[in-house]
Short mmCIF file of N, CA and C in Angstrom, two decimals:
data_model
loop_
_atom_site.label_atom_id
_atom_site.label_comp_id
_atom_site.label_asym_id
_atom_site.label_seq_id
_atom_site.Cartn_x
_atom_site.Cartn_y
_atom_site.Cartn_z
N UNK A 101 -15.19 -14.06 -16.28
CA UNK A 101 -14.47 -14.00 -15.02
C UNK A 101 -15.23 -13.15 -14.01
N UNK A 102 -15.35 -13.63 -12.77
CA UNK A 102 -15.83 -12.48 -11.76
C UNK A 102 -14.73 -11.76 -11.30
N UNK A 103 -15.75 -10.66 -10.86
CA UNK A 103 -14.75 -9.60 -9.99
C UNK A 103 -15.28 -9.72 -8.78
N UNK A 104 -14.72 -9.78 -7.72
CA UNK A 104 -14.87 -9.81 -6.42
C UNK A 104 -14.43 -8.45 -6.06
N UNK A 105 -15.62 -7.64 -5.20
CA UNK A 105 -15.24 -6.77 -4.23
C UNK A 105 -15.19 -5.99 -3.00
N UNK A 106 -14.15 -5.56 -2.10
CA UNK A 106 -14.62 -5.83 -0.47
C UNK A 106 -14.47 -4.54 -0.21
N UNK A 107 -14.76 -4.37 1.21
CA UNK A 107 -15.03 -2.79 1.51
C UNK A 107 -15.79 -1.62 0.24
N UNK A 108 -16.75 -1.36 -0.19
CA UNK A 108 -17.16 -1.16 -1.17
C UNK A 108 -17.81 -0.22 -0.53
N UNK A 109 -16.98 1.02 -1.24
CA UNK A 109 -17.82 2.26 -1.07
C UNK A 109 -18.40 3.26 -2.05
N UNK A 110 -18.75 4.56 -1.65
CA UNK A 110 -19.72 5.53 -3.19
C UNK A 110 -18.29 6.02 -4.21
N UNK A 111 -16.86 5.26 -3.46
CA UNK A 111 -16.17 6.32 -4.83
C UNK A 111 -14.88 5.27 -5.24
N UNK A 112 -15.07 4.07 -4.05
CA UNK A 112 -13.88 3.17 -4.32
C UNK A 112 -14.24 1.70 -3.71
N UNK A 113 -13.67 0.85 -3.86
CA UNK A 113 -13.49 -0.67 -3.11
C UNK A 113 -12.49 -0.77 -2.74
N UNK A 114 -11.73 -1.08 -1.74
CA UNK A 114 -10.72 -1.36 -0.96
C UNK A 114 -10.01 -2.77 -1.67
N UNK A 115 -10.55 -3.52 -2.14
CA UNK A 115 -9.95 -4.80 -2.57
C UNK A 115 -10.88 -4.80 -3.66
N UNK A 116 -10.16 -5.08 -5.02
CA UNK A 116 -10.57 -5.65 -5.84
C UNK A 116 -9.80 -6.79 -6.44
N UNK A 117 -10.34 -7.96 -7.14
CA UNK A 117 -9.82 -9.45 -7.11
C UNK A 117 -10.46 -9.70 -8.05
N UNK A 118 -9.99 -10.39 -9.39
CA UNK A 118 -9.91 -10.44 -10.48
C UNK A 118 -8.94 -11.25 -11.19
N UNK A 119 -9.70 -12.40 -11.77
CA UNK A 119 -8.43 -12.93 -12.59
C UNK A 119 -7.02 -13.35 -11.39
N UNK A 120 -7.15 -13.74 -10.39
CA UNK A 120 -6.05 -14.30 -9.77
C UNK A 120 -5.32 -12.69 -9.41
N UNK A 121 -5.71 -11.71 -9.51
CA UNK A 121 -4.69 -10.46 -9.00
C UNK A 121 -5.89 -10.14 -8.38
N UNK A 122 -4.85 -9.44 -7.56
CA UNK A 122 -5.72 -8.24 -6.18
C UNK A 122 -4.85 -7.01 -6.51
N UNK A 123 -6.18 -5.86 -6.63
CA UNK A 123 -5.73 -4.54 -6.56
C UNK A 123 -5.86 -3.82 -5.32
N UNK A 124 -5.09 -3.05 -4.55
CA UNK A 124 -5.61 -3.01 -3.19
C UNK A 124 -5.47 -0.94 -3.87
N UNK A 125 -6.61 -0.38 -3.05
CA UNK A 125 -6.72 0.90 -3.32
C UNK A 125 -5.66 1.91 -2.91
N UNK A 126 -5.24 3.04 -2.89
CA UNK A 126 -4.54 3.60 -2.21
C UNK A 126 -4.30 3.83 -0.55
N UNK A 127 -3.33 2.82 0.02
CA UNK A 127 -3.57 2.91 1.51
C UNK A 127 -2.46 4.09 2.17
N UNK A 128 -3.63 4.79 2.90
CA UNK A 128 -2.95 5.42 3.88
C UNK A 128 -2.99 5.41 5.04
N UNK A 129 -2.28 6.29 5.45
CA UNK A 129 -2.47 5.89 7.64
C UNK A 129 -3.73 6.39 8.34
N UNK A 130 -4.09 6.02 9.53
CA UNK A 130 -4.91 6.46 10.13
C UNK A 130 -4.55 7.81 10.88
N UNK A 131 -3.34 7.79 11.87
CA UNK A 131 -3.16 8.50 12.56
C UNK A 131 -1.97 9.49 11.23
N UNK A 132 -2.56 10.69 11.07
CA UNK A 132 -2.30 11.39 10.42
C UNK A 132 -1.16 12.46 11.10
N UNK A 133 -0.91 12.15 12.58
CA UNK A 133 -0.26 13.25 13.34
C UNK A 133 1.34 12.47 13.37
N UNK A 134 1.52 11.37 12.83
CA UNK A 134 3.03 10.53 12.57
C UNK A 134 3.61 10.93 11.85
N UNK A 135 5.05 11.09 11.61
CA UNK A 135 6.03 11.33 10.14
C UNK A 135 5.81 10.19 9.20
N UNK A 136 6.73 10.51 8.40
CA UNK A 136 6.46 9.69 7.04
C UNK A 136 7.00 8.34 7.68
N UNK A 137 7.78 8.07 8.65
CA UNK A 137 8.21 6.88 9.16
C UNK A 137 7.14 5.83 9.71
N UNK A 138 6.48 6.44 10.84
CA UNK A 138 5.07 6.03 11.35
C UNK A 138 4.07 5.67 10.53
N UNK A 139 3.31 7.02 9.21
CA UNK A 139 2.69 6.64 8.29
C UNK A 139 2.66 5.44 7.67
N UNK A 140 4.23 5.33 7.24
CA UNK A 140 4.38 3.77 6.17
C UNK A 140 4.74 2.70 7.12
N UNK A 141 4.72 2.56 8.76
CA UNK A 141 4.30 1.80 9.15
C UNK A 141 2.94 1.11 9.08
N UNK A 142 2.40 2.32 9.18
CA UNK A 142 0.65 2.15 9.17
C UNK A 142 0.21 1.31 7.99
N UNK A 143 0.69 2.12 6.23
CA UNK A 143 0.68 1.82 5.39
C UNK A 143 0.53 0.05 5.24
N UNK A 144 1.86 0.07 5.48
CA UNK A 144 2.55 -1.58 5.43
C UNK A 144 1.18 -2.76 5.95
N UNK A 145 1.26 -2.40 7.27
CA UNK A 145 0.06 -2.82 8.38
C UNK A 145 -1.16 -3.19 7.43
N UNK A 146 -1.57 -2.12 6.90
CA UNK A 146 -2.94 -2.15 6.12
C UNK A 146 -3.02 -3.23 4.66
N UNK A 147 -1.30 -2.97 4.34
CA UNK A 147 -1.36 -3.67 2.95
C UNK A 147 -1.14 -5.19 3.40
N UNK A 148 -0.59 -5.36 4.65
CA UNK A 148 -0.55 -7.23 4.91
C UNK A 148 -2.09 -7.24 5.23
N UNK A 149 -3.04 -6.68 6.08
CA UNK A 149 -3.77 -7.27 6.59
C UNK A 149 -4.97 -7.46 5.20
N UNK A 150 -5.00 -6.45 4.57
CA UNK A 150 -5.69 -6.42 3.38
C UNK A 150 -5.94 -7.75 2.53
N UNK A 151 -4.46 -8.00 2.55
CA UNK A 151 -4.19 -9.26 1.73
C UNK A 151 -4.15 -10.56 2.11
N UNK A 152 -4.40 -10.47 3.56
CA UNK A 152 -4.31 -12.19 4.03
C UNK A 152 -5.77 -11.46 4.03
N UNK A 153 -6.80 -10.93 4.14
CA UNK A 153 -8.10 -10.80 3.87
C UNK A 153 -8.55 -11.95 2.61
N UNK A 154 -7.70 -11.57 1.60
CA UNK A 154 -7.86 -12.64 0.69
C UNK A 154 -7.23 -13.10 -0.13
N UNK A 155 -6.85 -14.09 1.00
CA UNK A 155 -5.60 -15.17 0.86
C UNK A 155 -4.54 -14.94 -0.39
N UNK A 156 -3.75 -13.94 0.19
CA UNK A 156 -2.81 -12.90 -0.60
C UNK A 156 -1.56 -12.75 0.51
N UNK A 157 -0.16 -12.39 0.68
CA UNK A 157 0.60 -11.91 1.21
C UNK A 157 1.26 -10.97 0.66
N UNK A 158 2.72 -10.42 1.19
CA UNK A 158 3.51 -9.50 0.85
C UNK A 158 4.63 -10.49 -0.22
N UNK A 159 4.54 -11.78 -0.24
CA UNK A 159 5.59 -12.17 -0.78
C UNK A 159 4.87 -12.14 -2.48
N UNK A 160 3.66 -11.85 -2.44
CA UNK A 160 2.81 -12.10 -4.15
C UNK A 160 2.80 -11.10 -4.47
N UNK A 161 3.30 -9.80 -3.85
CA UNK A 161 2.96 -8.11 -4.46
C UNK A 161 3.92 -8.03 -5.87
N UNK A 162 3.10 -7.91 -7.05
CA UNK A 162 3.42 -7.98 -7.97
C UNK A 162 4.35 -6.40 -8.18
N UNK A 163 3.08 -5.42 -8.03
CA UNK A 163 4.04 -4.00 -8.04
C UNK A 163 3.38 -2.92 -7.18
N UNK A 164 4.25 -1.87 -6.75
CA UNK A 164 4.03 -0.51 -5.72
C UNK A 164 3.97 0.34 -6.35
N UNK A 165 3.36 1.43 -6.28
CA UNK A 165 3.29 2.91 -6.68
C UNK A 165 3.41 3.44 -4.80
N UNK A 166 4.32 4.22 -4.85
CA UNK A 166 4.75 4.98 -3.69
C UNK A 166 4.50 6.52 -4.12
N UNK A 167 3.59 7.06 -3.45
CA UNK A 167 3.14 8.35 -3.49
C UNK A 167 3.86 9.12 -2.30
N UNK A 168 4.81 10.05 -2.60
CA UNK A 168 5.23 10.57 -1.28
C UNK A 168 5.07 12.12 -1.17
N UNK A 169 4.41 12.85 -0.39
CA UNK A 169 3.94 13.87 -0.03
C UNK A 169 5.54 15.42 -0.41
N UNK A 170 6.65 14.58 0.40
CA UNK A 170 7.38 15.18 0.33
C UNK A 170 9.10 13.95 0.02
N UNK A 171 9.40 14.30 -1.50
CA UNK A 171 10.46 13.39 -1.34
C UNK A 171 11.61 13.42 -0.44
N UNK A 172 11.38 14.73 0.42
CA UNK A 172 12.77 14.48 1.53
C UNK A 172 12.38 13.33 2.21
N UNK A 173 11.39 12.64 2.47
CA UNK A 173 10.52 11.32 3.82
C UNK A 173 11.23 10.43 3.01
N UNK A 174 11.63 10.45 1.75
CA UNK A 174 12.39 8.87 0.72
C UNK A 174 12.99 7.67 1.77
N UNK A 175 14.14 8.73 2.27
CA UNK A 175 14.65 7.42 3.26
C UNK A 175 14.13 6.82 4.30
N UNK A 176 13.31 7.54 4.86
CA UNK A 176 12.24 7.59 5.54
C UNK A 176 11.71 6.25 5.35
N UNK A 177 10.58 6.56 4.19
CA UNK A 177 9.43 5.51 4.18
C UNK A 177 10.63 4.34 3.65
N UNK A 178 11.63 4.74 2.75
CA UNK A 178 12.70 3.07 2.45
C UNK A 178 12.55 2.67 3.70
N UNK A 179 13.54 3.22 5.14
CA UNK A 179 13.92 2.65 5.92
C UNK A 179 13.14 1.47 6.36
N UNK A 180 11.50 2.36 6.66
CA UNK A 180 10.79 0.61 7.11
C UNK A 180 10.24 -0.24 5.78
N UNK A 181 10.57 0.44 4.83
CA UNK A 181 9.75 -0.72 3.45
C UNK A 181 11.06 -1.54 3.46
N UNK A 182 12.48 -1.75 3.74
CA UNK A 182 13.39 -2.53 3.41
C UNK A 182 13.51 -3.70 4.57
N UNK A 183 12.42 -3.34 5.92
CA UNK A 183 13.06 -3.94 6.85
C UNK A 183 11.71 -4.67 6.97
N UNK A 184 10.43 -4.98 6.16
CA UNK A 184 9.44 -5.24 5.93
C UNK A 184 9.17 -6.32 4.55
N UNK A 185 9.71 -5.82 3.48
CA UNK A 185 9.60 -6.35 2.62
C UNK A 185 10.65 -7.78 2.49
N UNK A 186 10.13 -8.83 2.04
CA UNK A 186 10.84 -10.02 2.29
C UNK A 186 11.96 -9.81 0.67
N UNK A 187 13.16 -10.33 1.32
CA UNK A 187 14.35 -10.70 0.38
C UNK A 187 14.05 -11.89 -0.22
N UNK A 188 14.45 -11.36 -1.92
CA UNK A 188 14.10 -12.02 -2.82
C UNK A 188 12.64 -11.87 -3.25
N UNK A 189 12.08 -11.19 -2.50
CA UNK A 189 10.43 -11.27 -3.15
C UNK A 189 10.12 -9.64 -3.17
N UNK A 190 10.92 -8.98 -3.76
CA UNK A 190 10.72 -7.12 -4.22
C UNK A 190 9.63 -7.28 -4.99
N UNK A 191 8.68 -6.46 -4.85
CA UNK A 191 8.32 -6.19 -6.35
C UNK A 191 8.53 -5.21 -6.70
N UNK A 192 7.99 -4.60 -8.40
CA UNK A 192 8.18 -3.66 -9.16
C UNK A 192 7.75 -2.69 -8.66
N UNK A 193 8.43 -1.70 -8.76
CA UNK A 193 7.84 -0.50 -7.12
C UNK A 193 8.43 0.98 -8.00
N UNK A 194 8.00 1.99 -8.21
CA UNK A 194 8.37 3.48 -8.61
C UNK A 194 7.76 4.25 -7.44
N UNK A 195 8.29 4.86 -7.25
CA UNK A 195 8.17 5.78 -6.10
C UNK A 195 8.17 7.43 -6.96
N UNK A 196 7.30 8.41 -6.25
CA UNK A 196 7.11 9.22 -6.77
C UNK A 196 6.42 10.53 -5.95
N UNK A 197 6.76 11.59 -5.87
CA UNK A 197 6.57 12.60 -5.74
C UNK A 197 5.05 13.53 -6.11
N UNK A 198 4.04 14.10 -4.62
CA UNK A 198 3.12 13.76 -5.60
C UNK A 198 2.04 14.81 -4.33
N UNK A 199 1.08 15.66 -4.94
CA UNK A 199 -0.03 16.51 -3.90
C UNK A 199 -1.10 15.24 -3.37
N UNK A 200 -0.84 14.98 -2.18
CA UNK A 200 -1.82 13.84 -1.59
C UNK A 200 -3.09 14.48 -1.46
N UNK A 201 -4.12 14.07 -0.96
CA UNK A 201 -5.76 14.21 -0.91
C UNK A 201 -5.91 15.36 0.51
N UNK A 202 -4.89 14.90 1.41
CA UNK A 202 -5.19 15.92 2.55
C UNK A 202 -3.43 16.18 2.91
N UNK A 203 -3.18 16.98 3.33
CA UNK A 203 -1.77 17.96 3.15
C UNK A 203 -1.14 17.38 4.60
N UNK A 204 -1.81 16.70 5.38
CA UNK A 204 -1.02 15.62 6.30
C UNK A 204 -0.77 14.40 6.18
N UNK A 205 -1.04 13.97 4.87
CA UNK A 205 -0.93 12.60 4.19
C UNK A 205 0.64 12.36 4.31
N UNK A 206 1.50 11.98 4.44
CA UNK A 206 3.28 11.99 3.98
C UNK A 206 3.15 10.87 3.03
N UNK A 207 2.48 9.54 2.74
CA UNK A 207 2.60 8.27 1.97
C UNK A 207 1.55 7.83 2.06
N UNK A 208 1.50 7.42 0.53
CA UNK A 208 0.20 6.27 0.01
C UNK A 208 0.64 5.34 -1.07
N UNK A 209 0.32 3.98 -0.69
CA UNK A 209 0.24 2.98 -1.65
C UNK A 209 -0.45 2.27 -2.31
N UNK A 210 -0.29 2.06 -3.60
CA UNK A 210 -1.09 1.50 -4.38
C UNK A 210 0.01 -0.07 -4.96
N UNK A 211 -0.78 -1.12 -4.85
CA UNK A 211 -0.24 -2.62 -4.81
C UNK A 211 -1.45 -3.40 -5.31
N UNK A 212 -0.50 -4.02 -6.35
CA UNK A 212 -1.07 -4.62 -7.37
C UNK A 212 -0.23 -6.23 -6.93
N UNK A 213 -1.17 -7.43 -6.77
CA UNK A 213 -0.69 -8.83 -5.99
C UNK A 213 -1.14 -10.34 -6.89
N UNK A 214 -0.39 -10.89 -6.89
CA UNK A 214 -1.09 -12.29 -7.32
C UNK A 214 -1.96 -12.85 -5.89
N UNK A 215 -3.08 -13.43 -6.33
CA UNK A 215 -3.44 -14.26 -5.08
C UNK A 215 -2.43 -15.80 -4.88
#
């Protein structure tokens, strides 16, 4: 089987594709000066565009790991993941509490997709 991989850098690949699944790396926001609301806008943003990159959507996300800086943002980042994510097509998602990479991070996701 090949592995296909895009954005490819010295410590990660942004997309990896394999076997009919896409692993997309941990996405976070750009603008780091947003609440956790803004952030997982950003988030979201990155994980559709990622995936129609290769020919993937939000309705194939197999499962989420939700990294949240501070679990008070919970309802927070829910509010826009519920009004984003398509009904009937959830995936397996744990959310979790967690020291991000830089201390203005509020959310990062990690999504695992069928193509």
């Amino acid at each position: 089987m090949t592995i296909q991989r895009y954005h490819v850098g010295p410590r990660l690949s942004e997309i990896v594709v394999h076997s009919n699944t896409v692993y997309l790396c941990g996405q976070i926001a750009d603008n780091l000066d947003k609440d956790a609301k803004g952030q997982t806008e950003e988030v979201l943003a990155s994980i559709d565009r990622l995936l129609a990159e290769v020919g993937s959507d939000k309705k194939r996300i197999l499962a989420v790991t939700v990294y949240l800086a501070d679990m008070a943002d919970f309802d927070k980042m829910n509010e826009v993941w519920a009004a984003w994510v398509p009904y009937g097509h959830t995936p397996a998602r744990a959310t979790v509490a967690s020291n991000l990479a830089d201390c203005r991070y509020k959310v990062e996701m990690v999504v695992t997709a069928a193509l």
